[in-house]
Each structure stands twice: as structure tokens, then as C-alpha cells.
Short mmCIF file of N, CA and C in Angstrom, two decimals:
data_model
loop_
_atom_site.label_atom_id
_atom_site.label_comp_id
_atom_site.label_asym_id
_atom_site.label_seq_id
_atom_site.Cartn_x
_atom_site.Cartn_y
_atom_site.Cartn_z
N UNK A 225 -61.31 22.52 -5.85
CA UNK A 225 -60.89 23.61 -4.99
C UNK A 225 -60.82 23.09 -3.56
N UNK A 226 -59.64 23.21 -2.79
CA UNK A 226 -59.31 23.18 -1.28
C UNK A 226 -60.24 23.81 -0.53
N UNK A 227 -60.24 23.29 0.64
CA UNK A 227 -60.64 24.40 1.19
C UNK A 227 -59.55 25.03 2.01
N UNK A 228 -59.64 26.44 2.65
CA UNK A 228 -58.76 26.84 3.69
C UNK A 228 -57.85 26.07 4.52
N UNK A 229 -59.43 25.60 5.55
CA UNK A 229 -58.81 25.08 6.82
C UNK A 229 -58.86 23.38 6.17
N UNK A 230 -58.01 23.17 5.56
CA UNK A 230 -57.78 22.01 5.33
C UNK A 230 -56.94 21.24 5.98
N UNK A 231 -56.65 20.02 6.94
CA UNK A 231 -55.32 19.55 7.98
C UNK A 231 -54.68 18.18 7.26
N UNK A 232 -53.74 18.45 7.81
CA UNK A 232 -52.90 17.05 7.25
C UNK A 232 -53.56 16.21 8.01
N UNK A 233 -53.74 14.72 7.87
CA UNK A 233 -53.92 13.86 8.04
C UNK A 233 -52.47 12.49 8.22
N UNK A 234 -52.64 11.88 9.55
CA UNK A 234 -51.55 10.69 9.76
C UNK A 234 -52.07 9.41 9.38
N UNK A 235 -51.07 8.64 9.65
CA UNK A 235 -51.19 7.32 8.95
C UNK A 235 -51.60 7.00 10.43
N UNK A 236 -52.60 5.81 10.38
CA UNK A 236 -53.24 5.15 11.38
C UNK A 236 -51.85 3.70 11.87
N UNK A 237 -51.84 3.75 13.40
CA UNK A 237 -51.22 2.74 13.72
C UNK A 237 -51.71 0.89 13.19
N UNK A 238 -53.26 1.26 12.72
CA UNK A 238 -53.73 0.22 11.83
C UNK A 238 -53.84 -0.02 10.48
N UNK A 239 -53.26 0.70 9.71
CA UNK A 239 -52.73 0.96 8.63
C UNK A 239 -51.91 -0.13 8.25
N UNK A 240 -51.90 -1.02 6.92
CA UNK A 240 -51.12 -1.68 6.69
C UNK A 240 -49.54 -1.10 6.64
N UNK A 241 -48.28 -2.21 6.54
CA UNK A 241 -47.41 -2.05 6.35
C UNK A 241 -46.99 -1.02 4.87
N UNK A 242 -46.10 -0.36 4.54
CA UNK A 242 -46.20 0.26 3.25
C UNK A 242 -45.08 -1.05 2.54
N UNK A 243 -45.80 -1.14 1.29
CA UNK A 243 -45.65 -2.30 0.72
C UNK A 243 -46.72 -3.49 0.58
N UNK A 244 -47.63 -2.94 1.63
CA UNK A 244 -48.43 -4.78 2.01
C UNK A 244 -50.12 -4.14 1.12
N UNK A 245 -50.60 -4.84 0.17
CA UNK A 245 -52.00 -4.53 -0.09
C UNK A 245 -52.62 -4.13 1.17
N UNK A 246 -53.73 -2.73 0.51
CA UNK A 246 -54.79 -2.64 1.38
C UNK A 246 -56.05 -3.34 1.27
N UNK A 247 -56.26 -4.00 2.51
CA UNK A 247 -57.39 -4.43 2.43
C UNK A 247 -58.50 -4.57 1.44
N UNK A 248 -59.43 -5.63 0.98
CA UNK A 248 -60.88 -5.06 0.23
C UNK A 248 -61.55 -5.07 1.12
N UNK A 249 -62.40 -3.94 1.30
CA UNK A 249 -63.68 -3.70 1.86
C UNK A 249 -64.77 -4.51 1.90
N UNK A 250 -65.03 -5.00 0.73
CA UNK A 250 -66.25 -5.72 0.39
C UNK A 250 -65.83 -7.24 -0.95
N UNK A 251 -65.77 -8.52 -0.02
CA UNK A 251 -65.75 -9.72 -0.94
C UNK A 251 -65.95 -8.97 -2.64
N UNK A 252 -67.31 -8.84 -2.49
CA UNK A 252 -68.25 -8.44 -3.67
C UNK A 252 -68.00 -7.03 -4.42
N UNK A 253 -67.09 -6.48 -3.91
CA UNK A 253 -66.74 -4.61 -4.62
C UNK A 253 -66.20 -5.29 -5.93
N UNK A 254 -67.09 -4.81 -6.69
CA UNK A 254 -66.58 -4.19 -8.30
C UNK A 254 -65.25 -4.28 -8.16
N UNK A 255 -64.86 -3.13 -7.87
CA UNK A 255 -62.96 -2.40 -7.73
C UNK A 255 -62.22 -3.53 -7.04
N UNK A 256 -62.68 -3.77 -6.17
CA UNK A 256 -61.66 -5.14 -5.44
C UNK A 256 -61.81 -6.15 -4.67
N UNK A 257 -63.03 -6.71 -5.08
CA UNK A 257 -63.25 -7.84 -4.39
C UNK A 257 -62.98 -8.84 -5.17
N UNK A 258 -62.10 -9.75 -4.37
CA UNK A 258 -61.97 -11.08 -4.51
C UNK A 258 -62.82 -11.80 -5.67
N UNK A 259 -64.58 -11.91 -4.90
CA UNK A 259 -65.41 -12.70 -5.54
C UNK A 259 -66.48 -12.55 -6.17
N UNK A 260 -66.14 -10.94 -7.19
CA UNK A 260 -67.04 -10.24 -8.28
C UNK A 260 -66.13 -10.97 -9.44
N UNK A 261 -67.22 -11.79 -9.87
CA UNK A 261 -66.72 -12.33 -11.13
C UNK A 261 -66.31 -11.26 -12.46
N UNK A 262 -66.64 -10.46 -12.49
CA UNK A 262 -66.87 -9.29 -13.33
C UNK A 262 -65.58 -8.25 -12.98
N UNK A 263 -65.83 -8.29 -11.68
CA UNK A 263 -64.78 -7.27 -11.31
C UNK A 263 -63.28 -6.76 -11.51
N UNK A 264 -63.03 -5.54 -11.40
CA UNK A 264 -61.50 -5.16 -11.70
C UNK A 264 -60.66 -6.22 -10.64
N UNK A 265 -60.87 -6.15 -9.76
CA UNK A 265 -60.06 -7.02 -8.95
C UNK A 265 -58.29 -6.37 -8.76
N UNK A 266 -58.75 -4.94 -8.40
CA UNK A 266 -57.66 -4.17 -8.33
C UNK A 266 -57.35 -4.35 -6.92
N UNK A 267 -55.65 -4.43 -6.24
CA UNK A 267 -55.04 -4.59 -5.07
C UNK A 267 -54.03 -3.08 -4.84
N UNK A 268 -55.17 -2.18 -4.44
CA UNK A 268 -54.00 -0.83 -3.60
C UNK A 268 -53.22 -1.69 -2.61
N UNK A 269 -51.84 -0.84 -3.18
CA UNK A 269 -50.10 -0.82 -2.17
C UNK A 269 -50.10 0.11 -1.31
N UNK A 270 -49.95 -0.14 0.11
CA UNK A 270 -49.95 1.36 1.06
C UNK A 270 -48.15 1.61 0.55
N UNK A 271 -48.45 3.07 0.15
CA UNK A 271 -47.25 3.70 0.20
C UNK A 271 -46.40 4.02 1.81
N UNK A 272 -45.21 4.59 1.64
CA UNK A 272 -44.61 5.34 3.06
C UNK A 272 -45.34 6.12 3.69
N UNK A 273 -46.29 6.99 3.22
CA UNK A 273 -47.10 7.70 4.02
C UNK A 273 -48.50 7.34 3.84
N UNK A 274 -49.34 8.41 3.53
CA UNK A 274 -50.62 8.43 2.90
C UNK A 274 -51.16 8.14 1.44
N UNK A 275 -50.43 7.52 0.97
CA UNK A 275 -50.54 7.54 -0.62
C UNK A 275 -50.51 5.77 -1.20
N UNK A 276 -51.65 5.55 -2.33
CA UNK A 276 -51.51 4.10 -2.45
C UNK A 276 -50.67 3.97 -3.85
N UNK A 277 -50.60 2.88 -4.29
CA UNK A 277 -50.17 2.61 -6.04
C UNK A 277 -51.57 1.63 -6.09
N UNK A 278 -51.33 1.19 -7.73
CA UNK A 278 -52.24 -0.39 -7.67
C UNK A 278 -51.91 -0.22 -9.48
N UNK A 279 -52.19 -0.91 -10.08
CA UNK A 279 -51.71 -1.27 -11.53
C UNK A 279 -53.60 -2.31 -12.21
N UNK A 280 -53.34 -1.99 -13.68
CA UNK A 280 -54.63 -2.52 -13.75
C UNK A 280 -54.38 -2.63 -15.37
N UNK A 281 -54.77 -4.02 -15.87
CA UNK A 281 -54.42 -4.41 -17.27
C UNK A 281 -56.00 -4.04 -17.79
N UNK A 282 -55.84 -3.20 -18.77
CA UNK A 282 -56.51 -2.87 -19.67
C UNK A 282 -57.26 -3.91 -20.65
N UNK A 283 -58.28 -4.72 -19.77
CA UNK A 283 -58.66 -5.73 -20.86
C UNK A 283 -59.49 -5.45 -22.06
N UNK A 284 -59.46 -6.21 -23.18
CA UNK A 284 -60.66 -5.76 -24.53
C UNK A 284 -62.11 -5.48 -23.98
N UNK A 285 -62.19 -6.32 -22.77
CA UNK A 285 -63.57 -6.02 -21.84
C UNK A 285 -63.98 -4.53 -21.35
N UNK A 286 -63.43 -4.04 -21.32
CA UNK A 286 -63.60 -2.75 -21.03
C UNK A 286 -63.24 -1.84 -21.87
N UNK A 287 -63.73 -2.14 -23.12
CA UNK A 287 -63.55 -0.85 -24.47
C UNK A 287 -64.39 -0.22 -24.22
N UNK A 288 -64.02 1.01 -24.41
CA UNK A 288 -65.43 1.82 -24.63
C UNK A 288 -65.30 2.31 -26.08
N UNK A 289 -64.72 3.43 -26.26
CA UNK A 289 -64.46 4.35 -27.88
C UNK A 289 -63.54 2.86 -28.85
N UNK A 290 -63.77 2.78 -30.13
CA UNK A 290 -62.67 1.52 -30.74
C UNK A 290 -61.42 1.67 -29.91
N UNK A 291 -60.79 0.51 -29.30
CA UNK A 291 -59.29 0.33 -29.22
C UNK A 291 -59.07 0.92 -27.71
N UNK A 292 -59.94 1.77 -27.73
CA UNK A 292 -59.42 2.47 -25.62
C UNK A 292 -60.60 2.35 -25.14
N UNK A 293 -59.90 2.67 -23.47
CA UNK A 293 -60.60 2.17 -22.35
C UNK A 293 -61.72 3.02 -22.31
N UNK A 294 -63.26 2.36 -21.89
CA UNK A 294 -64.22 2.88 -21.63
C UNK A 294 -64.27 4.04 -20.42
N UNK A 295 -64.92 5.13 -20.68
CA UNK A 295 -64.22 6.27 -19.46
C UNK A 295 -64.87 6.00 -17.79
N UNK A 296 -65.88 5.33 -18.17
CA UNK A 296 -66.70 4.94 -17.03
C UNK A 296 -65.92 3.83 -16.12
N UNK A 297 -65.12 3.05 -16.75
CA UNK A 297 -64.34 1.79 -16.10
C UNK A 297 -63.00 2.41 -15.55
N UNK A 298 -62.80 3.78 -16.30
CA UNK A 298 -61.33 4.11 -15.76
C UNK A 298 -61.76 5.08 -14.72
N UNK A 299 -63.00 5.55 -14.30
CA UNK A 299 -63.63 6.59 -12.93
C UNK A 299 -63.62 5.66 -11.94
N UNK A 300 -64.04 4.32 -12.52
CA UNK A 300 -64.19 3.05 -11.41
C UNK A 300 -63.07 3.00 -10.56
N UNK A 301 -62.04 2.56 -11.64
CA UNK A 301 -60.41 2.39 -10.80
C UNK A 301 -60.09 3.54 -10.31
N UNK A 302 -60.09 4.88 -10.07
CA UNK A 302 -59.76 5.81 -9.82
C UNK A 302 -60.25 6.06 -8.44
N UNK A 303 -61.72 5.40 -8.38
CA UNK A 303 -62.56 5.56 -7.22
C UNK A 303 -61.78 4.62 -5.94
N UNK A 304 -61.66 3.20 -6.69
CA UNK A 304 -60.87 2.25 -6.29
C UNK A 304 -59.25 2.51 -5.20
N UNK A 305 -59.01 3.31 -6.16
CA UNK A 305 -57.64 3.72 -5.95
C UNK A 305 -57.70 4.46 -4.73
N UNK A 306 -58.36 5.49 -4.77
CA UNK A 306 -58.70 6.83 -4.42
C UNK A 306 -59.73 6.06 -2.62
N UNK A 307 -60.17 5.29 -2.73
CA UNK A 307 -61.46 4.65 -1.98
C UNK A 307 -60.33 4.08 -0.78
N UNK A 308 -59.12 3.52 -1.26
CA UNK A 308 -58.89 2.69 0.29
C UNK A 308 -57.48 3.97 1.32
N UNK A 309 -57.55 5.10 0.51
CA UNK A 309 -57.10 6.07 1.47
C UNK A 309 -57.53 5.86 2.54
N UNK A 310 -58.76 6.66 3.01
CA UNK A 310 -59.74 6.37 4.12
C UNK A 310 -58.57 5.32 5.29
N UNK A 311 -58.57 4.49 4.52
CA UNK A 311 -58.21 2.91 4.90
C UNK A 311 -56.49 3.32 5.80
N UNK A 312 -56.42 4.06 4.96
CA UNK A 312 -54.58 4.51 6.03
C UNK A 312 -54.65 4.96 7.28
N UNK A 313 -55.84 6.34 7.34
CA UNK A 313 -55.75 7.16 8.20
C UNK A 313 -56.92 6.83 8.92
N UNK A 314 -57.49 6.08 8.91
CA UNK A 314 -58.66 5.71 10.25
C UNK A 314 -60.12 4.75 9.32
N UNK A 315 -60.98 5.80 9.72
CA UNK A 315 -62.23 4.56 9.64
C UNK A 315 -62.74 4.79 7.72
N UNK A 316 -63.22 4.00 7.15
CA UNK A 316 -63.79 3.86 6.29
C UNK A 316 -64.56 5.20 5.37
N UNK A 317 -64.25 5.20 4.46
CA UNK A 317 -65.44 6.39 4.09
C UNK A 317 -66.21 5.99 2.57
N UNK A 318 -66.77 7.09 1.92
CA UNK A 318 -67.65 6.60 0.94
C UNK A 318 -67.29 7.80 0.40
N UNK A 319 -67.61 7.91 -0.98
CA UNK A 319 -67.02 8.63 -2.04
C UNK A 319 -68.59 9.65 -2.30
N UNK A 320 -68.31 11.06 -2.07
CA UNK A 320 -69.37 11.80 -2.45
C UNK A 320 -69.17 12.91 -3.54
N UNK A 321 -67.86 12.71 -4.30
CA UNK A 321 -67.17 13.70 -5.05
C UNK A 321 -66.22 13.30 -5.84
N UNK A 322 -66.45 12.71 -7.12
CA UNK A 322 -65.28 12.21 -7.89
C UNK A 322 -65.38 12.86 -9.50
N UNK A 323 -64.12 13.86 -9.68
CA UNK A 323 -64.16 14.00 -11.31
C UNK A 323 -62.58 14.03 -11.73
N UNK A 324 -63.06 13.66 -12.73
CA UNK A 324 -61.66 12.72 -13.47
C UNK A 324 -61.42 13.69 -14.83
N UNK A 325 -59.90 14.16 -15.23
CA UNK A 325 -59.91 14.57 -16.43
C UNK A 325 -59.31 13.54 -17.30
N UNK A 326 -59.68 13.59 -18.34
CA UNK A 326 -59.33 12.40 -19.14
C UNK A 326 -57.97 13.21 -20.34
N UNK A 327 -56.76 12.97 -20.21
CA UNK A 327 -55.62 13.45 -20.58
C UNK A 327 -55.54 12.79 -22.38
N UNK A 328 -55.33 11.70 -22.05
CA UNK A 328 -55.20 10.80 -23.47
C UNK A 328 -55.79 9.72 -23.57
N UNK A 329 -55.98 9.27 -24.82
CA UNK A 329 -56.69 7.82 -24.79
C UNK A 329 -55.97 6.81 -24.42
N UNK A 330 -56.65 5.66 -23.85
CA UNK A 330 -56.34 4.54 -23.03
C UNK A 330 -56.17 3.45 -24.18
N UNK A 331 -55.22 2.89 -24.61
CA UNK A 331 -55.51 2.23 -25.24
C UNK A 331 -55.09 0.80 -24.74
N UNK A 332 -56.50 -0.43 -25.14
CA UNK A 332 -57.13 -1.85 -24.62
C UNK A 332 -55.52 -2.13 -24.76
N UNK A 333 -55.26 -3.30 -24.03
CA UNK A 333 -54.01 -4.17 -23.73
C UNK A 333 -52.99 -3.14 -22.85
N UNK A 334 -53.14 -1.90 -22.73
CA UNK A 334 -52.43 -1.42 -21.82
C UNK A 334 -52.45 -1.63 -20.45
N UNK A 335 -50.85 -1.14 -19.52
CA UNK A 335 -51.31 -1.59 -17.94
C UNK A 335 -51.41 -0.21 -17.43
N UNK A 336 -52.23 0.67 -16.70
CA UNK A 336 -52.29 1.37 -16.55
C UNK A 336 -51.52 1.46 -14.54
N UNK A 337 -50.77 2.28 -14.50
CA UNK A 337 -50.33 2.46 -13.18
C UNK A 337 -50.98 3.63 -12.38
N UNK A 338 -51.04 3.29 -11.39
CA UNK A 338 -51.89 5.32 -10.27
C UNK A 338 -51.17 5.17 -9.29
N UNK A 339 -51.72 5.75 -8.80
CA UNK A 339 -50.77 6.83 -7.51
C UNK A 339 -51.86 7.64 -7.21
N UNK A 340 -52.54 7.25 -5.83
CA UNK A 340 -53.38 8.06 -5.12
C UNK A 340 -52.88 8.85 -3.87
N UNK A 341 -53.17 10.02 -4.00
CA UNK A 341 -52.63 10.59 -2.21
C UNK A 341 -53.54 11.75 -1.61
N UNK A 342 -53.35 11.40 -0.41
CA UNK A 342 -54.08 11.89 0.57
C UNK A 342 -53.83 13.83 0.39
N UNK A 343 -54.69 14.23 0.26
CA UNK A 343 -54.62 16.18 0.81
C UNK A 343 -54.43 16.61 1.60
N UNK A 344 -55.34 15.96 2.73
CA UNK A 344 -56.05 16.18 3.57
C UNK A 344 -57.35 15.92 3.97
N UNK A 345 -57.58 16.63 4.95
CA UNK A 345 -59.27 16.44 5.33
C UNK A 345 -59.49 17.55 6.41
N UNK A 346 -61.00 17.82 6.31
CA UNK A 346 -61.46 18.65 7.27
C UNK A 346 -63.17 18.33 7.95
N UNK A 347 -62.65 17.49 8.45
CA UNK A 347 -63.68 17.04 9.71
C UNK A 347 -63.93 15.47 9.38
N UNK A 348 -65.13 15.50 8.71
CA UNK A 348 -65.41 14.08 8.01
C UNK A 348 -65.01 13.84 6.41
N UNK A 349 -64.73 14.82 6.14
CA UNK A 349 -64.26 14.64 4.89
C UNK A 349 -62.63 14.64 4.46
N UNK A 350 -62.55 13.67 3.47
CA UNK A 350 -61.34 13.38 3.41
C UNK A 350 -61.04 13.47 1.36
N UNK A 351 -59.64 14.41 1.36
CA UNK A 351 -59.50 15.01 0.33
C UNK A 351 -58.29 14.05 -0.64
N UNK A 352 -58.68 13.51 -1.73
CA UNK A 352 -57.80 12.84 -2.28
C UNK A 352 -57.18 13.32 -3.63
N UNK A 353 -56.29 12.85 -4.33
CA UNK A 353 -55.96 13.08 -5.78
C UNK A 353 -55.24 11.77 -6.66
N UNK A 354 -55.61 11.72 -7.59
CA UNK A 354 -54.81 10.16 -8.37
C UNK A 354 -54.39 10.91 -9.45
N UNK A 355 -53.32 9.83 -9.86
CA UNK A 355 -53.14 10.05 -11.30
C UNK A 355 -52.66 8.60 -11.71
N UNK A 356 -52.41 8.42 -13.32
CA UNK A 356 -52.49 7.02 -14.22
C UNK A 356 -51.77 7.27 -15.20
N UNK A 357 -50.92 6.78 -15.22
CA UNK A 357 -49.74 6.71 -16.22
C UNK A 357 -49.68 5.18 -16.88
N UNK A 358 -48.90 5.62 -18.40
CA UNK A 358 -48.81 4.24 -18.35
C UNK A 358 -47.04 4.09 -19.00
N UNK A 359 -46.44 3.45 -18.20
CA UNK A 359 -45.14 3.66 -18.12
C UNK A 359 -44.01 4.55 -17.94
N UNK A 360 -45.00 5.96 -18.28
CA UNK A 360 -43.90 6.78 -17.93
C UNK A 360 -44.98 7.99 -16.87
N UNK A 361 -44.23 8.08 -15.51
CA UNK A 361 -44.81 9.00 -14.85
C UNK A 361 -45.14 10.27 -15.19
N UNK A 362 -44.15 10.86 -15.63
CA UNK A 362 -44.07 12.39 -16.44
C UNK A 362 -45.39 12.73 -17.57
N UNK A 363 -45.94 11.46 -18.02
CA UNK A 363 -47.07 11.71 -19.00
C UNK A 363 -47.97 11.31 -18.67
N UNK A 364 -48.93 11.47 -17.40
CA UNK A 364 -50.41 11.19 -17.01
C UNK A 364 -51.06 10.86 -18.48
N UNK A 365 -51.85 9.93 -18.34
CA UNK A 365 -53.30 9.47 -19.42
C UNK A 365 -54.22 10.58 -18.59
N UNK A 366 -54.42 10.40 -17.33
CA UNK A 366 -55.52 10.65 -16.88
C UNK A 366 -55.22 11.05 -14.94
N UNK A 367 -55.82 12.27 -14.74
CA UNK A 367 -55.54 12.26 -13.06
C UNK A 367 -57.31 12.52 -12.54
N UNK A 368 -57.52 12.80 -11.39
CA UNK A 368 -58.79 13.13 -11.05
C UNK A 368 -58.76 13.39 -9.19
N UNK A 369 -59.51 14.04 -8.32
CA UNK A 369 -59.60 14.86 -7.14
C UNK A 369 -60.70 14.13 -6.98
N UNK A 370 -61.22 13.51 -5.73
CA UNK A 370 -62.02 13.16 -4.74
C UNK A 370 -62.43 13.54 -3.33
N UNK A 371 -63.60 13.47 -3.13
CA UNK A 371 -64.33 13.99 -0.96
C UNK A 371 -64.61 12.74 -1.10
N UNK A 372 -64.63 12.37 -0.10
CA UNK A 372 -64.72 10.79 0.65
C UNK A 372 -65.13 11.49 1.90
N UNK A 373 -66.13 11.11 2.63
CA UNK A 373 -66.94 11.11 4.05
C UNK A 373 -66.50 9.80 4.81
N UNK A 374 -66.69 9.97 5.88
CA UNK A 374 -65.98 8.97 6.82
C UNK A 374 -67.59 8.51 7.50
N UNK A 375 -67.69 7.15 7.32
CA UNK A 375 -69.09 6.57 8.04
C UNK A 375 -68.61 5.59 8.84
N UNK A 376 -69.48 5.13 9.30
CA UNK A 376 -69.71 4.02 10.39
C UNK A 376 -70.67 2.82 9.29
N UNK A 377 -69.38 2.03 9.27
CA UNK A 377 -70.19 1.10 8.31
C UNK A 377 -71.12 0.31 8.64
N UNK A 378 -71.09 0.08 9.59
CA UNK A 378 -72.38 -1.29 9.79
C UNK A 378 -73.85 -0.01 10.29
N UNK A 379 -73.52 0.72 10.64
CA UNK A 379 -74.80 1.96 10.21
C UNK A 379 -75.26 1.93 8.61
N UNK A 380 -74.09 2.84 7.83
CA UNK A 380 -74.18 3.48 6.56
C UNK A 380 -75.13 2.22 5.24
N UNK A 381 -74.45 0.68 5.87
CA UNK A 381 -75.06 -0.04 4.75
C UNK A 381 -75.87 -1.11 5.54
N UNK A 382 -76.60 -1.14 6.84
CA UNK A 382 -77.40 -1.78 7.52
C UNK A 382 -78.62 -2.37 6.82
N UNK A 383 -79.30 -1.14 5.86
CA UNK A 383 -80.37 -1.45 5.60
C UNK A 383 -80.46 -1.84 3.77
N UNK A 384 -78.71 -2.04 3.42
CA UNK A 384 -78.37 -2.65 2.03
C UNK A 384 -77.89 -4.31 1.95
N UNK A 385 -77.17 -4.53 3.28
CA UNK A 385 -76.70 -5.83 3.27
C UNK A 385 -77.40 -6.84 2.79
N UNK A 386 -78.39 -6.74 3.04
CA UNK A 386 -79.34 -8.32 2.63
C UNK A 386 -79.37 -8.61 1.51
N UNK A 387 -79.75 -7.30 0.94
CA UNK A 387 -79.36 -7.50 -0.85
C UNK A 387 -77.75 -7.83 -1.18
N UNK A 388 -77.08 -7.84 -0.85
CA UNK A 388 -75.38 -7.91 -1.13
C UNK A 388 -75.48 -9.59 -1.34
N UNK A 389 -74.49 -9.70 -3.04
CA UNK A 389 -74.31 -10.64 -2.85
C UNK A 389 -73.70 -11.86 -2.18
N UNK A 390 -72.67 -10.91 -1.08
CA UNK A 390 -72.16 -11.22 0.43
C UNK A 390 -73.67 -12.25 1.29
N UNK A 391 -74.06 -11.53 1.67
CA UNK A 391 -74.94 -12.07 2.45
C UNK A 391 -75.31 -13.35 2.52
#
């Protein structure tokens, strides 16, 4: 559910090019760092406005039910997806609100495509939506709605860094 006074939100003059990957946040992120051996190693596309893409091969590694994707690995990418909004329209945020409906089963060796876009936001919070298709837009697998809070990062994870395998 929206809220009311909900405002559009602009694209930041620091905003990548649309076309050019957004940034990873963190070497070490699960979702898109570079140098998580483990990791999805997913690359969001800034769209024309507020909105990303990113694509993600369905490896046997991430089964969950026989034959499809585990539901916990497909909230990941969604978060992923959904996570470098923030990243268009100004400073950084952190995810305090993510639910995902799960449409159809995922099935392993598939590439799954999304499309995240911005709502809005109202104050510090910033309102997202994805969805995941797999080849054909018209038939979502799976969409899901996100709040993302806007922090000050070298505050928010000051007293986590040391533990990071960054560090």
C-alpha cells in the first residue's frame, strides 16, 4: 500500500549513464559484488529514468523445490535489483521492506530478466517495484514492492566494517 503523500523522485546528476551498469556497493555483496565467490554477481542497467534491468542465469546451485529456483535466492535478486534504485536518485539506502509474490515456478537453467522502478518516496523512504520474466514480458514468474531508507553509510555500517570480508 502507497502512501498518500507519496512524490516523484529525479534522477541524480550522479546517476550513471542509462545503459551503463550501476555501481556495486560492496566488493563483498552477495547480489553484486565482484569478489563473493558464492555470489549472484548480478550487474543493474540504469534505465532512461528511474528504473534498472539486470538478467540472472538460473544456476543448478540455487535449487530449491526439484528443478526450480530456491525462493530465498530469487528475494535476493529482487533485493539486488530493487537495492541500486537508491543509487539513481541520490544517496544510498538499505532495504527495510521486501515481499515478493511468487507467480510460477522458476525453472534451474533459466535466465531470468527484471525490471525494477522507482514509485516514489516520502522523506527517507524510498518506494520500489520489480518484476521477472523469463522471455516474455507479458508473463511475470514473479514481481515484488520494496521501502528502502536512505542512510549515511559510513555511519549506518561503522561499527560492521571490521568484520567485512572487505576490510
Amino acid at each position: 500500500m502507497l502512501p498518500d503523500e507519496l512524490v516523484p523522485a529525479s534522477r541524480s546528476a550522479k546517476a550513471p549513464a542509462p545503459g551503463e551498469v550501476v555501481r556495486a556497493h560492496n566488493p563483498m555483496c552477495f547480489g553484486c559484488g565482484d569478489r563473493s565467490e558464492a555470489g549472484l554477481h548480478m550487474k543493474a542497467i540504469a534505465g532512461e529514468g528511474t528504473d534498472v534491468t539486470a538478467r540472472m542465469q538460473v544456476e543448478p546451485r540455487f535449487e530449491g523445490g526439484p528443478g526450480v529456483i530456491h525462493g530465498g535466492i530469487l528475494s535476493t535478486a529482487f533485493d539486488e535489483v530493487m537495492g541500486t534504485i537508491p543509487l539513481l536518485i541520490g544517496p544510498s539506502g538499505v532495504t527495510v521492506h521486501l515481499e515478493v509474490d511468487y507467480i510460477r515456478p522458476i525453472p534451474v537453467g533459466s535466465t531470468l530478466q527484471f525490471t525494477g522502478t522507482l514509485l516514489g518516496r516520502q522523506r527517507r523512504k524510498i518506494f520500489t517495484e520489480a518484476v521477472a520474466h523469463i522471455g516474455n514480458p507479458d508473463e511475470p514468474v514473479a514481481s515484488t514492492h520494496a521501502i528502502f531508507v536512505t542512510i549515511d553509510v559510513r555511519k549506518h555500517f561503522a561499527a560492521h566494517v571490521e568484520k567485512s570480508a572487505r576490510a
